[in-house]
Every structure is written in C-alpha cells, then in structure tokens.
CSV table of C-alpha atoms and ligand atoms in Angstrom, one decimal:
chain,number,residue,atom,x,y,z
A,876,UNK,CA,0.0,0.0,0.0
A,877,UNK,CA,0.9,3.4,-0.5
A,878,UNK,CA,2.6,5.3,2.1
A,879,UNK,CA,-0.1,8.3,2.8
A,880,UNK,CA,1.7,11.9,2.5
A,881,UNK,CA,0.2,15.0,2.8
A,882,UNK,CA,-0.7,17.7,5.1
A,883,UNK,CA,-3.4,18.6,7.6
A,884,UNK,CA,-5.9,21.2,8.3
A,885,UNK,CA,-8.8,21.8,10.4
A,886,UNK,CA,-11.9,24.1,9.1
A,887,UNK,CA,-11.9,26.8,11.5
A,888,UNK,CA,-8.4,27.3,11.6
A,889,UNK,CA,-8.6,28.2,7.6
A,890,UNK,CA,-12.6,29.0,7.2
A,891,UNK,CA,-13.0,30.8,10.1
A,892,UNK,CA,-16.0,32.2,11.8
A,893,UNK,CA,-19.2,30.1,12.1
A,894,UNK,CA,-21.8,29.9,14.9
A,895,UNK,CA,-20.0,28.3,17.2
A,896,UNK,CA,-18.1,27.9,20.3
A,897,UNK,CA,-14.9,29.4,19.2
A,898,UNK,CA,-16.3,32.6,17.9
A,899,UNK,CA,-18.0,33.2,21.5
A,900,UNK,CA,-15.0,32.4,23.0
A,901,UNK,CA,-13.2,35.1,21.2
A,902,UNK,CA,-16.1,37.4,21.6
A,903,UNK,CA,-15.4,37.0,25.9
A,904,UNK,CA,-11.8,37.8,24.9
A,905,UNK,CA,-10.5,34.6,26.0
A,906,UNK,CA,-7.6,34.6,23.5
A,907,UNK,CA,-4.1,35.6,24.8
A,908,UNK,CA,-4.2,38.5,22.7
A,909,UNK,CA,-6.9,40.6,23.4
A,910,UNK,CA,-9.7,41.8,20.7
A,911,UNK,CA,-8.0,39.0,18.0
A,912,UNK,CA,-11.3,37.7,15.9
A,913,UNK,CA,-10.9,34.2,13.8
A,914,UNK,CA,-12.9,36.2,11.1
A,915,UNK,CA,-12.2,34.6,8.0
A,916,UNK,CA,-9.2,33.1,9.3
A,917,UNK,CA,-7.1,32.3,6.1
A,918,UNK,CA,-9.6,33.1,3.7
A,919,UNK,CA,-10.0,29.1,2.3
A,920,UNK,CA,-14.1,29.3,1.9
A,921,UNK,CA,-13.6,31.2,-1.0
A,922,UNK,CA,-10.2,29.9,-2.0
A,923,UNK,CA,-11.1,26.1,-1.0
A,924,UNK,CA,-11.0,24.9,-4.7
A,925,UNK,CA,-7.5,27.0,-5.3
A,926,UNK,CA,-5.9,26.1,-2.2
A,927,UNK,CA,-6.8,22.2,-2.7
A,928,UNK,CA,-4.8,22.4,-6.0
A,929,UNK,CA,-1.9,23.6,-4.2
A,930,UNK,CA,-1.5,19.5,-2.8
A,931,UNK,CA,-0.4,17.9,-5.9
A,932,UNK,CA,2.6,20.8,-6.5
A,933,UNK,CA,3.8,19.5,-3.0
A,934,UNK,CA,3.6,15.7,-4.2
A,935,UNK,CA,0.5,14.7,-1.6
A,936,UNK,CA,-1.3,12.0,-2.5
A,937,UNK,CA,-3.2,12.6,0.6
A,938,UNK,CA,-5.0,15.1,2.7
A,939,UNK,CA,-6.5,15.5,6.1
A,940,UNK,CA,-9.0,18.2,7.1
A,941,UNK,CA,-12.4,18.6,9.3
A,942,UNK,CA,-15.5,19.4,8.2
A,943,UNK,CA,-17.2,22.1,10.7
A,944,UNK,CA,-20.2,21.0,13.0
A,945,UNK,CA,-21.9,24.1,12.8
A,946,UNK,CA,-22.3,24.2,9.4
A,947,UNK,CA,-23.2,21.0,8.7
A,948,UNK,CA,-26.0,21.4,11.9
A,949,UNK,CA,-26.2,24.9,12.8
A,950,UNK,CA,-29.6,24.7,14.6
A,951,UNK,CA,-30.0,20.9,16.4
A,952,UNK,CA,-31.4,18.8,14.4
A,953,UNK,CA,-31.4,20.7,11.2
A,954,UNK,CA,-28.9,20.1,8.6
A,955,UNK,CA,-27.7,22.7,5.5
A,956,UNK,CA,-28.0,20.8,2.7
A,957,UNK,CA,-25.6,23.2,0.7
A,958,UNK,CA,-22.9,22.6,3.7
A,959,UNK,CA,-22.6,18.8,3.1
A,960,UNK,CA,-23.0,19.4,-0.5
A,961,UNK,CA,-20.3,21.4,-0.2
A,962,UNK,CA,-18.4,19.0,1.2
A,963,UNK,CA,-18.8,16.3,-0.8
A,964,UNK,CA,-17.5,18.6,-3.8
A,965,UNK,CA,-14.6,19.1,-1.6
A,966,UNK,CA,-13.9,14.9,-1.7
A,967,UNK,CA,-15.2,15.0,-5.3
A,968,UNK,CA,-12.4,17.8,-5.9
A,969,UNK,CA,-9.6,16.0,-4.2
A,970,UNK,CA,-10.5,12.5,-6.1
A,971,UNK,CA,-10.3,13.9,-8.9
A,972,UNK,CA,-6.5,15.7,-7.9
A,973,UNK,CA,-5.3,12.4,-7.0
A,974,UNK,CA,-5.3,13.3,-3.3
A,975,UNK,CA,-7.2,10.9,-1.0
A,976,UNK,CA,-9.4,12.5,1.4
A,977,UNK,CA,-8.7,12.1,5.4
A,978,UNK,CA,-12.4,13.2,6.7
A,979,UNK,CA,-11.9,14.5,10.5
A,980,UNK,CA,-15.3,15.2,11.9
A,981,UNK,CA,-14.4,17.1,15.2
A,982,UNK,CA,-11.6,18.9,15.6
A,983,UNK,CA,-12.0,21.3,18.6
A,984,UNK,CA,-15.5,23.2,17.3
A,985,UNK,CA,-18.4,23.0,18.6
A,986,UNK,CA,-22.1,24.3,17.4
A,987,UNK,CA,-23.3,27.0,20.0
A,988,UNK,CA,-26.2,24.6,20.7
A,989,UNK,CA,-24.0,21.4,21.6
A,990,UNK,CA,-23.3,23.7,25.0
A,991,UNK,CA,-26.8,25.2,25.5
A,992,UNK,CA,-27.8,21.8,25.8
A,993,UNK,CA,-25.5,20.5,28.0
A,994,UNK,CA,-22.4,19.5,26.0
A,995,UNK,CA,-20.0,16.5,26.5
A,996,UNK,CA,-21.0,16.3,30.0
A,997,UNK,CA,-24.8,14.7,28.7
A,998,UNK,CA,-25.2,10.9,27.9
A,999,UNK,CA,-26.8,12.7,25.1
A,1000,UNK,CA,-24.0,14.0,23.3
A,1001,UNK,CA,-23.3,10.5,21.9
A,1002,UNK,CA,-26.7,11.0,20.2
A,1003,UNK,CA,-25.8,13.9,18.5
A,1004,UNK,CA,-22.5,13.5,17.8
A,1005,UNK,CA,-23.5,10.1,16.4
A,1006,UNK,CA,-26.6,11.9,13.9
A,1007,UNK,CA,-24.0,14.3,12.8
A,1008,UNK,CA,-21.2,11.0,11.8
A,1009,UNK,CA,-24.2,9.8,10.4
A,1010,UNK,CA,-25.1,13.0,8.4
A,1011,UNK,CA,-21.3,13.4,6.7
A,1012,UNK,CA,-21.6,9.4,6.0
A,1013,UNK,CA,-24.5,9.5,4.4
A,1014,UNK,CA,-23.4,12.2,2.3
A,1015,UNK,CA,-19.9,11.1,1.7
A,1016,UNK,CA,-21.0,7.6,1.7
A,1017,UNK,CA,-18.0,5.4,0.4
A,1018,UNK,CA,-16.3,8.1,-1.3
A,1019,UNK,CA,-14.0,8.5,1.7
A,1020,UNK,CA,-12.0,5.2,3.3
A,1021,UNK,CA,-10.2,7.3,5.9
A,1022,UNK,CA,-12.0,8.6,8.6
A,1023,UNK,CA,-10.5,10.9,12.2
A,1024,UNK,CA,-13.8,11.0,13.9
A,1025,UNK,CA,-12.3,13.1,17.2
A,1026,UNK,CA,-9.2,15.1,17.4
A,1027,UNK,CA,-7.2,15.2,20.4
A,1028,UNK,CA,-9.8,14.5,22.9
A,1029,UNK,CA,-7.2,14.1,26.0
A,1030,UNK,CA,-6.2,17.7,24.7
A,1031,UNK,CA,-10.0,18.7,24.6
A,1032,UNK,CA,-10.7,17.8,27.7
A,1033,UNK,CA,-8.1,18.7,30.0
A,1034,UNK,CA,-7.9,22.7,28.1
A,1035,UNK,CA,-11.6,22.3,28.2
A,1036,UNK,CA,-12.8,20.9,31.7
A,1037,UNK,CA,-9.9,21.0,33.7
A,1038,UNK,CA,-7.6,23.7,32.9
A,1039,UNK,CA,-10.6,25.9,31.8
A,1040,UNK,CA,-8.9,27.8,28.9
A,1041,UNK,CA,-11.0,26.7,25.8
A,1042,UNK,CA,-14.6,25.7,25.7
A,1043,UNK,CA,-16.3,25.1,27.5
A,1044,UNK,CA,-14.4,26.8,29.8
A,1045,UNK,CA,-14.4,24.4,33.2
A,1046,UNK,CA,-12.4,23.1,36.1
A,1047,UNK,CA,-13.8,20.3,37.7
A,1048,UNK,CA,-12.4,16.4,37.2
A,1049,UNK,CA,-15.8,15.0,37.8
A,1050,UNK,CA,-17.5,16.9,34.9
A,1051,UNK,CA,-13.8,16.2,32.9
A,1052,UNK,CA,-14.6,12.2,33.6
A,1053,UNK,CA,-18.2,12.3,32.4
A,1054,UNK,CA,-17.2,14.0,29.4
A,1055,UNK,CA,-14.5,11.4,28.9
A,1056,UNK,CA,-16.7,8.6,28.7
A,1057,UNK,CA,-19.2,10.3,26.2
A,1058,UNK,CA,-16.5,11.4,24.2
A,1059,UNK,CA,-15.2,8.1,23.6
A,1060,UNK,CA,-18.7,6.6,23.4
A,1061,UNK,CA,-19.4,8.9,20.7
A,1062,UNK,CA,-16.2,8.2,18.9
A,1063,UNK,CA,-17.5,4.5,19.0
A,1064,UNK,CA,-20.9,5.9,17.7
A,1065,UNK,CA,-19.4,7.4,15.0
A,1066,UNK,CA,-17.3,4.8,13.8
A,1067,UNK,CA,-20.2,2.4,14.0
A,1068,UNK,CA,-22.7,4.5,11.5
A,1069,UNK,CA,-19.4,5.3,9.3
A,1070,UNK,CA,-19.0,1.8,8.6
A,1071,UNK,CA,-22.7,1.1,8.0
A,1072,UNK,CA,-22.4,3.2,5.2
A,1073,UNK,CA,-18.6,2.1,3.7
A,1074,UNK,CA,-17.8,-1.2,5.4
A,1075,UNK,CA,-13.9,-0.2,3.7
A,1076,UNK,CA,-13.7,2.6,6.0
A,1077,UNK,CA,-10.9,2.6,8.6
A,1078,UNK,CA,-11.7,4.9,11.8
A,1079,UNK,CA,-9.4,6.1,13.9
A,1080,UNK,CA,-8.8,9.4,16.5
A,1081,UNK,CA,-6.0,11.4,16.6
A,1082,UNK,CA,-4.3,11.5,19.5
A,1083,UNK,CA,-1.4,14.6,20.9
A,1084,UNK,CA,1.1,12.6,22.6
A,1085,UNK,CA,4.1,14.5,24.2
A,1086,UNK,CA,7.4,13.7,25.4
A,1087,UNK,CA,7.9,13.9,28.7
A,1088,UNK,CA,10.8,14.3,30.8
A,1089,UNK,CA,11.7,15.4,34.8
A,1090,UNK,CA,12.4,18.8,35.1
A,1091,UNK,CA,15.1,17.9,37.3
A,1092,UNK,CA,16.4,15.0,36.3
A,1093,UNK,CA,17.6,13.6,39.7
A,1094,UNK,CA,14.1,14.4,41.7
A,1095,UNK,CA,12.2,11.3,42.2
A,1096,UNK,CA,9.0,13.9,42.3
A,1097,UNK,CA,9.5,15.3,39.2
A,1098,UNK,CA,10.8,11.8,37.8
A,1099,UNK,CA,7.1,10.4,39.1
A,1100,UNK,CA,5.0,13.2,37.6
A,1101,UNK,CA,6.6,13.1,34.3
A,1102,UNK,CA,5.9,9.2,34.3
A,1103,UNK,CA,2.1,10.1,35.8
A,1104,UNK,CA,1.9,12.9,33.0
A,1105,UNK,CA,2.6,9.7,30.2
A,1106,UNK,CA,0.7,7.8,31.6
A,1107,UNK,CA,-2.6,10.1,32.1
A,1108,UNK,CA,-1.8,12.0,29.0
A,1109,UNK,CA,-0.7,9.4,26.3
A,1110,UNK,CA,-1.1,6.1,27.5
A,1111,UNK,CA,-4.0,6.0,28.9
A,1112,UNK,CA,-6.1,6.3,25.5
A,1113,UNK,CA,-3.9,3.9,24.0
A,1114,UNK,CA,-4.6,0.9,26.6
A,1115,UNK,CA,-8.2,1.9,26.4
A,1116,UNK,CA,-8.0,1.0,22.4
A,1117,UNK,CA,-5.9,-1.8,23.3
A,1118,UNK,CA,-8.3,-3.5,25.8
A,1119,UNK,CA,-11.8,-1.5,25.9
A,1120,UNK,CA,-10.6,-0.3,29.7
A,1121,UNK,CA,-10.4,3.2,30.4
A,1122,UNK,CA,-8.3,3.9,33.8
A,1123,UNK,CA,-7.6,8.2,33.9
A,1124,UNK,CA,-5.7,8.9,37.0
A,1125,UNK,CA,-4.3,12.5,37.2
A,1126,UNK,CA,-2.3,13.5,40.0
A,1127,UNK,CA,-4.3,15.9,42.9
A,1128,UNK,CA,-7.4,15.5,40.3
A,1129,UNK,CA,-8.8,11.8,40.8
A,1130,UNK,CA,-9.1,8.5,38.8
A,1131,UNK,CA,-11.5,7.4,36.7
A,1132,UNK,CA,-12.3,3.8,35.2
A,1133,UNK,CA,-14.9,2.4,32.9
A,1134,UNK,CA,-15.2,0.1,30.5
A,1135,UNK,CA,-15.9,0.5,26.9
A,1136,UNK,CA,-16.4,-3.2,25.4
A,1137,UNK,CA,-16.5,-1.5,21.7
A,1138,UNK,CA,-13.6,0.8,21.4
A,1139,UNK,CA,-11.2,-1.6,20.2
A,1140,UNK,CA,-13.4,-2.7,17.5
A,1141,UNK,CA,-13.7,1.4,16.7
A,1142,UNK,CA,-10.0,1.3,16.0
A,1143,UNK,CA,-8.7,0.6,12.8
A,1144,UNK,CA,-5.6,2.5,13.4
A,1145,UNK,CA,-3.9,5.5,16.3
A,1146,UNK,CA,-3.5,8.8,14.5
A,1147,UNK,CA,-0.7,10.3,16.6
A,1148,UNK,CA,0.0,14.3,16.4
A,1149,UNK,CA,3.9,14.7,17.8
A,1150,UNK,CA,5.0,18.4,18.4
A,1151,UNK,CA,7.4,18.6,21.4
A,1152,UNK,CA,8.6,17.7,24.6
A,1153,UNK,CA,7.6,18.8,28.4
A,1154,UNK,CA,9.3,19.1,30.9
A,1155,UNK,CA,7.5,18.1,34.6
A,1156,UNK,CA,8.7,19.6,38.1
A,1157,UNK,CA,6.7,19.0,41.0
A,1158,UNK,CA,5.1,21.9,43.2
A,1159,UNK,CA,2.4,22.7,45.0
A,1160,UNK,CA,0.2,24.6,42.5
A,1161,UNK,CA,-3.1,23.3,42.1
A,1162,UNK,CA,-4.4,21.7,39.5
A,1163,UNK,CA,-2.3,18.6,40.2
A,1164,UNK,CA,0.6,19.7,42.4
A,1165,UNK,CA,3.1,19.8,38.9
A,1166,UNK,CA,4.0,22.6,36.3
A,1167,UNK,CA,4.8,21.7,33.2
A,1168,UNK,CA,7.6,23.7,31.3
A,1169,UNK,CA,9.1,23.5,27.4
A,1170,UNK,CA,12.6,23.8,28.1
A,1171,UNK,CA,15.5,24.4,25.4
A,1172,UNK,CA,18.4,21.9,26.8
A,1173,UNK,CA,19.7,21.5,23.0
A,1174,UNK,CA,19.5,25.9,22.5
A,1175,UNK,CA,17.8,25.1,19.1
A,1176,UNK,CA,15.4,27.9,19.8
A,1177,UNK,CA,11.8,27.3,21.0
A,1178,UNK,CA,9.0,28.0,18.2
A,1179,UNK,CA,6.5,30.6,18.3
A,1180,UNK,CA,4.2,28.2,19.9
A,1181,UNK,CA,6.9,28.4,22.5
A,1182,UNK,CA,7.6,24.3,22.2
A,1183,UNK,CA,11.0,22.8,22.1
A,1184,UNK,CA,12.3,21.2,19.2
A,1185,UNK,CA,12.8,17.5,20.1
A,1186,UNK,CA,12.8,15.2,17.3
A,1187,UNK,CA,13.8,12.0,19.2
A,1188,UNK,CA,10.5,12.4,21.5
A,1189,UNK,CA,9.1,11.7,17.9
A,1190,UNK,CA,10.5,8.3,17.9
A,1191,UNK,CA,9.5,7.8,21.7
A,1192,UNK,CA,6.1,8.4,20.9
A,1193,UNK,CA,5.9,6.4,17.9
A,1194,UNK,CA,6.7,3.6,19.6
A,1195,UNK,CA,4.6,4.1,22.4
A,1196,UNK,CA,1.9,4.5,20.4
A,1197,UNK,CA,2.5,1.2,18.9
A,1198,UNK,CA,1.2,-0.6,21.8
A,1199,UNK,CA,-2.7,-0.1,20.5
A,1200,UNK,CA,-1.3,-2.7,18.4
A,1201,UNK,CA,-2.6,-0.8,15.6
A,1202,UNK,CA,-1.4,0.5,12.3
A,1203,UNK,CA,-0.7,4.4,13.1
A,1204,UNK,CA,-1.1,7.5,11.2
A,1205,UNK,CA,1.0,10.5,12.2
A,1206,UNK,CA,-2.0,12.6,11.6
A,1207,UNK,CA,0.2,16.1,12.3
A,1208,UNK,CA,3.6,16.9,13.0
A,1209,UNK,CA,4.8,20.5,12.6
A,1210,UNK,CA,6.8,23.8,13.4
A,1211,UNK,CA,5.8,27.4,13.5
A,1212,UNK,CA,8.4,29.2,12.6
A,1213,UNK,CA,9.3,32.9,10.0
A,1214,UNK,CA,12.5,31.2,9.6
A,1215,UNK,CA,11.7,28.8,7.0
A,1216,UNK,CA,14.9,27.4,7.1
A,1217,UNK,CA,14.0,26.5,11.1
A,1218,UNK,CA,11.0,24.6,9.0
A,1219,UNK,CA,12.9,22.7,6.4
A,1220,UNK,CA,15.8,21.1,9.5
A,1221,UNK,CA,12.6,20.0,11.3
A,1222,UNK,CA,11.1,18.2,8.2
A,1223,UNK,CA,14.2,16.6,7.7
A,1224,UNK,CA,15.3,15.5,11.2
A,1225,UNK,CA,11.3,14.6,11.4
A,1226,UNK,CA,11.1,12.3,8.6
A,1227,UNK,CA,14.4,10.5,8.9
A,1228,UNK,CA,13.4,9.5,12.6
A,1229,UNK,CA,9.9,8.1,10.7
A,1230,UNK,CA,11.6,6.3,8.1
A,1231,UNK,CA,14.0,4.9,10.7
A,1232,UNK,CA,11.0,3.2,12.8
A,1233,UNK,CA,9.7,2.2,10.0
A,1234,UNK,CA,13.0,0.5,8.9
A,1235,UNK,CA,12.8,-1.0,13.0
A,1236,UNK,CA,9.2,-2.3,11.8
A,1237,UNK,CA,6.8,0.0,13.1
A,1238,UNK,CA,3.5,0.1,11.2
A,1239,UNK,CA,3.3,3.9,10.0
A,1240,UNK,CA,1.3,4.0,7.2
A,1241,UNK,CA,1.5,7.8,6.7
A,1242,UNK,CA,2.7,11.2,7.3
A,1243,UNK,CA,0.8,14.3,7.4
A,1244,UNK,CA,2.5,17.6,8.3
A,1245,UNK,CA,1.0,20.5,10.3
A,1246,UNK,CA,-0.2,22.8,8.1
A,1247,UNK,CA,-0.8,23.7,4.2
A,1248,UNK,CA,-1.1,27.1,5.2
A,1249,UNK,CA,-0.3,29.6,8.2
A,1250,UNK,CA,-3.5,29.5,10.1
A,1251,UNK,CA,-5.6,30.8,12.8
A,1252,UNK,CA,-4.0,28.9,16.1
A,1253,UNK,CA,-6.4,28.9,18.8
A,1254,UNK,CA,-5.6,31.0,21.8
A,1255,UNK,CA,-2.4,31.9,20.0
A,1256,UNK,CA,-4.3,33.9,16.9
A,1257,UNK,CA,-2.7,34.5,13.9
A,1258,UNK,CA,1.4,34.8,15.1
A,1259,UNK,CA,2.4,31.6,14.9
A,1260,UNK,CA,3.1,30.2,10.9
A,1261,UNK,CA,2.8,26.9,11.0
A,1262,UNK,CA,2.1,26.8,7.0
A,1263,UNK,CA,4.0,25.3,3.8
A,1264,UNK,CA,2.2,28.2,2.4
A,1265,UNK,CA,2.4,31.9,4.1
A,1266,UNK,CA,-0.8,33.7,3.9
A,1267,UNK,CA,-0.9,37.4,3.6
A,1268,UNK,CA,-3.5,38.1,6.5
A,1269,UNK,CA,-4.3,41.6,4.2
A,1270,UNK,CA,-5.0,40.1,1.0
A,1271,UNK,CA,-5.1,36.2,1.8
A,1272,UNK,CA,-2.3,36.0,-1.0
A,1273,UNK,CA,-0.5,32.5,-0.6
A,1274,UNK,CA,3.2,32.4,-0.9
A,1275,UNK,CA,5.0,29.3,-1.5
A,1276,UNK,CA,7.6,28.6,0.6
A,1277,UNK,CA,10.4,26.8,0.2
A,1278,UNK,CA,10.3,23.9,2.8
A,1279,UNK,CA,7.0,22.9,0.4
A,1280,UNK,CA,9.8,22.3,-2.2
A,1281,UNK,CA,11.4,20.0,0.4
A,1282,UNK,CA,7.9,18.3,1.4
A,1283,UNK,CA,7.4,17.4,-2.4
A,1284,UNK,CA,11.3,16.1,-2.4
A,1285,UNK,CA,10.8,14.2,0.6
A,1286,UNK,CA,7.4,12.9,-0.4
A,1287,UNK,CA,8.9,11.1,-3.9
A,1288,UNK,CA,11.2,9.4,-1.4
A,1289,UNK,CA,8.7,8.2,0.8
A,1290,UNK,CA,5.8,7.3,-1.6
A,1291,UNK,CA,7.9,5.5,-4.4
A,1292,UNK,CA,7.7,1.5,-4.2
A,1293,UNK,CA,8.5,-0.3,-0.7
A,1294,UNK,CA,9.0,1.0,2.6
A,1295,UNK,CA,12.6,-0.1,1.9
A,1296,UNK,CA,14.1,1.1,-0.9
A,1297,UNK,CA,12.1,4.2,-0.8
A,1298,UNK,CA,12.8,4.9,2.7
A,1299,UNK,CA,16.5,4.6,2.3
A,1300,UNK,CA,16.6,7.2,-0.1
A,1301,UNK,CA,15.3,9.7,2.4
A,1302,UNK,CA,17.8,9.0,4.9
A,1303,UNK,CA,20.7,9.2,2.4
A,1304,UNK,CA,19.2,12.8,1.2
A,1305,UNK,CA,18.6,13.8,5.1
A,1306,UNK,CA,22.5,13.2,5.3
A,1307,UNK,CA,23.2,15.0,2.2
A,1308,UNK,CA,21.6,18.3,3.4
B,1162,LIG,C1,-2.7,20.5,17.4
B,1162,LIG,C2,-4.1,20.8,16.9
B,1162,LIG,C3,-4.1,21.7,15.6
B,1162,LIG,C4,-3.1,22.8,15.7
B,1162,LIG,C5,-1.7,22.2,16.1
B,1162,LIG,C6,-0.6,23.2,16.1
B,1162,LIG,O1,-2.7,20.2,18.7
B,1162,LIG,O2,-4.8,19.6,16.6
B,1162,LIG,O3,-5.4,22.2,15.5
B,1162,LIG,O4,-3.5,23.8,16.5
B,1162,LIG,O5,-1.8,21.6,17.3
C-alpha cells in the first residue's frame, strides 16, 4: 500500500468564523491576545478549490481536514443541505486531484447549541454526535476510506474541563470524567454508522502525545510526575483502544475507570500528532501539584508556539503509540516558525526518525504535516506560521515557501515502491543536506 503523505488542516483554523463555540469564546476575549477575531481566518471558503490544488505541487497524495459541525447542523437537528454538498465537492475535488481525502469530523469546534444543551457532559451528546457522523456518512458515503472521527480528545478535555482555557471553559475532574466517557462513546458511535455506510472505511482518533521528561532529572517527584503525566496524557487512551478499559488517574485531580467493550473494535488505526517535549517539576500549585515547562536543553530555539524542538520524543512516541497494536497515522507533525529554514531542518530531522521506525518495523502507514497554510491557532491567533504556504492576513495572498519544495522532495522518497528502498533514499538525502 501506499505510504499516505500530505498535510493537515482543520476548518476553523482556515474558514474561520461560524456559529460556534470558538467565535463566543473570542467574543469573551479569551484569547491571549486581546480583541483578535478568527474572522475569515485564512480566507480558504472562498479559496477552497484554489488552495486544494496547491497539494499535488507539494507531491500529496493525501490530505486531512475537518468538516465544521456548525455548518453541517447549525440549529439541532437541522442540517444545510448546501454545507454537506459542499463537502462532498470538496472529496469530489480532491479525487479527482489524486489526493485521497482524510475526513476529521471534530476537531475542537463545537455548534453554539451542543453547550446550551449540555455539552460533552450529557449521555446525550453520543446521540448527537452520532446523527451528525451519520449525516457526513451518508453524504460522503464510500467516497472517503479514511476517517479521524475526534481530534485530540485528551487535549479537549483537559484545556476544556480542567484547565478551563477553551470551551467550555471548566475546572472540575468530575465533569472532565463524564465527558470522557461520552467522548469516547461517541467516537464508538461514530465509527459504528461510518461503517454502515462504507464497510472499507478505517476509523481512527487522533491523538497529541508528548514527550515527557523530569524537570530535574535527579528528583524522584518530578521523575514520578513526568511518568504520571505519560501515563494520564498518552497512555491512557492507548490501553483503552488496546483493551476496551479506560483507567484516567491524574495526580491531585482523581481516577477514573470504565469500561468501553467497543472501542477496540472502533479502531482501525492511532493517528498520533507529535510536536514537542515537556518538561515536569513538582510543586504545590493546584491543579495537580506539577508545572509543566518547554525547556530548550539542545538551544535550538523554541518555536512561536513556545515548544522545544525534540525530534527523538518523535521516535518515543511512535513507539509508544504502537502498543494499541494498531497500524498508526501521524495525523500532524509540525513547526511554527518565520525562519523557513527553522522549518525545512525539522522536516528533515522529522522524517528521517519516521523512516527509521519504519526500517525498525513499526507500522506507519502515513505522514501528514502540520499545516498547508499559516493558520488561525487557537488561543495563540494568527502569530504563529505553522504553513508550507504563508498567507498574507491583508490580501489572503499564498506564498509558496520553500520547505513545500522540500515536502514534495521528501514525499517522492517516501511514496515511491516499498518501505525499503524508498525509505533509504530519504535517509541518504537527510544526510546530504
Ligand atoms: C494541534 C491541533 C491543531 C493545531 C496544532 C498546532 O494540537 O490539533 O489544530 O493547532 O496543534
């Protein structure tokens, strides 16, 4: 099979505004940077068709973006027809470019109903998140094989319910747990009705895993909180795939344990997003008695998300992720950075550490780098670039830069015949450079 390469977006970040949770949240001026608006973020609802052509001059033959809840179902229970149609042109679109279509149906957004009735915290949530998997099935129907049905939920819930900072703005572990289970219920859901309608489709979530280290490496507290912090933060999910049991324990917070007999079966693959390292010390700051801090041992520079550059955590993950015993995805991996040549030494030191576990064995099936374009990026706005592509915020011009050269380079290597031969190629051109 074809290695999968291409990039990833999400439909906020690039759309922009909608009637939803994000464009409240920025209306309470609960971004860093006061009075920043999403607006039309990078302009790509009336560029969509122009910026999908963009993929097959960076040699991907596949691409991952989310279709936004609120426009599919912007009332509850009423869908716009001319939303899904729209997004079946979209798949239609990238067929026809040669791309194959990674469908993610939740990535962070959320209509401004789904929290006026209650949100993830509701046993009913599955329902609706289940009517709306169902609604983007029916209308993609077998058209799509690959399918992310939740982004990041750890991520989700720990900004969203514990840590309070995105919506739905909350601290409390017990509402965090609930949520938990209905998140992964739905996922189930979700998978379930997707392969009603395409019994070829593979499901999957994607999941942010971290490295993560002691702060001070000879503290046996800091040593057990960044072992707590894998644990709770990326292993936890992964056993639950593994084995249908969900155990959360999070340090101060609580545990929580439940049983989900399905969610293994809702698994095809792990679709892991790797950006950086942490770094753990122990305290006694509430919420769970630990800080966490992105340090700079190697003085590489952090990026403008602030994150250390730490390509072997990449490998680390990788293969901790591999215990799912599932295929994986990296479903994002990227840098925000002006100095594309910052951009260009990740992509390299990135993809030889992926073609090297795949040379050890490990079962990546694709690559897909974080982003096509600078986007909007969250509670960070529009400063950090994250994009093969710059955007000119003024006139939503797209400027080609040159690590998308390099992504297309890279790309022949790792999408030409067997893992093997191919692969080796990019390691002896990562040494070159
Ligand atoms: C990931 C998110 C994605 C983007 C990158 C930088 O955690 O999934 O939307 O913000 O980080």
């Amino acid at each position: 099979m074809t290695f999968l390469w291409g990039v990833a977006t999400s439909a906020y970040q690039i759309e922009g505004a909608s009637e939803n949770d994000w464009t409240e949240w920025e209306q309470r001026g609960r971004l860093k940077e006061s009075g920043v608006r999403c607006g039309k973020a990078a302009g790509h609802r009336e560029r969509w068709r122009s910026d999908l052509a963009l993929l097959p001059t960076i040699g991907a033959n596949a691409y991952r973006f989310s279709v936004e809840w609120s426009r599919i179902e912007p009332r509850r229970g009423r869908l716009d027809e001319a939303a899904l149609l729209e997004t079946r042109e979209t798949v239609e679109l990238l067929t026809r470019l040669g791309v194959e279509p990674v469908v993610t149906l939740h990535h962070y957004t959320h209509p401004a109903w789904f929290w006026a009735e209650g949100g993830w915290e509701r046993p009913e949530s599955v329902e609706w998140f289940r009517r709306f998997a169902a609604a983007v099935a029916d209308a993609l129907g077998n058209r799509v094989r690959l399918w992310v049905t939740i982004n990041e939920p750890i991520v989700l819930l720990l900004g969203g319910y514990l840590a309070g900072l995105i919506p739905p703005g909350q601290k409390s572990f017990r509402a965090c747990a609930r949520a938990l289970e209905h998140l992964l219920r739905a996922h189930g859901e979700a998978a379930a009705v997707i392969r009603e309608r395409n019994p070829s489709a593979r499901v999957g979530l994607a999941h942010n895993m971290l490295d993560f280290a002691p702060d001070r490496a000879d503290s046996r507290l800091d040593q057990r909180l960044a072992e707590s912090g894998e644990s709770f933060y990326n292993l936890a999910l992964l056993e639950a795939i593994a084995t249908g049991d969900m155990v959360w324990a999070l340090p101060g917070e609580g545990r929580v344990r439940f049983r989900l007999a399905e969610l293994p079966a809702a698994n095809d693959y792990v679709g892991v997003n790797y950006y950086s390292r942490v770094h753990l010390r122990f305290g006694i700051v509430p919420p769970w008695r630990g800080q966490f801090f992105y340090r700079d041992p190697a003085a590489r520079g952090l990026t403008e998300m602030g994150w250390e550059i730490h390509p072997q955590g990449f490998e680390r993950v990788l293969r901790a992720a591999a215990q799912a015993r599932r295929p994986l995805l990296v479903t994002e991996n990227g840098i925000a950075v002006r100095d594309d040549r910052r951009r260009r030494d990740f992509l390299r030191e990135h993809t030889l550490i992926l073609n090297h576990v795949r040379e050890a064995g490990l079962p990546v099936e694709g690559y897909f780098y974080w982003s096509l374009l600078d986007n909007f990026e969250w509670l960070e706005g529009f400063r950090p670039r994250f994009g093969l592509f710059e955007v000119d915020y003024a006139t939503f011009a797209r400027r080609r830069r040159p690590s998308a050269d390099l992504f297309a380079e890279l790309g022949k290597r790792f999408t030409a015949g067997e893992a093997g031969g191919g692969s080796s190629d990019v390691s002896r051109m990562s040494r070159e450079r």
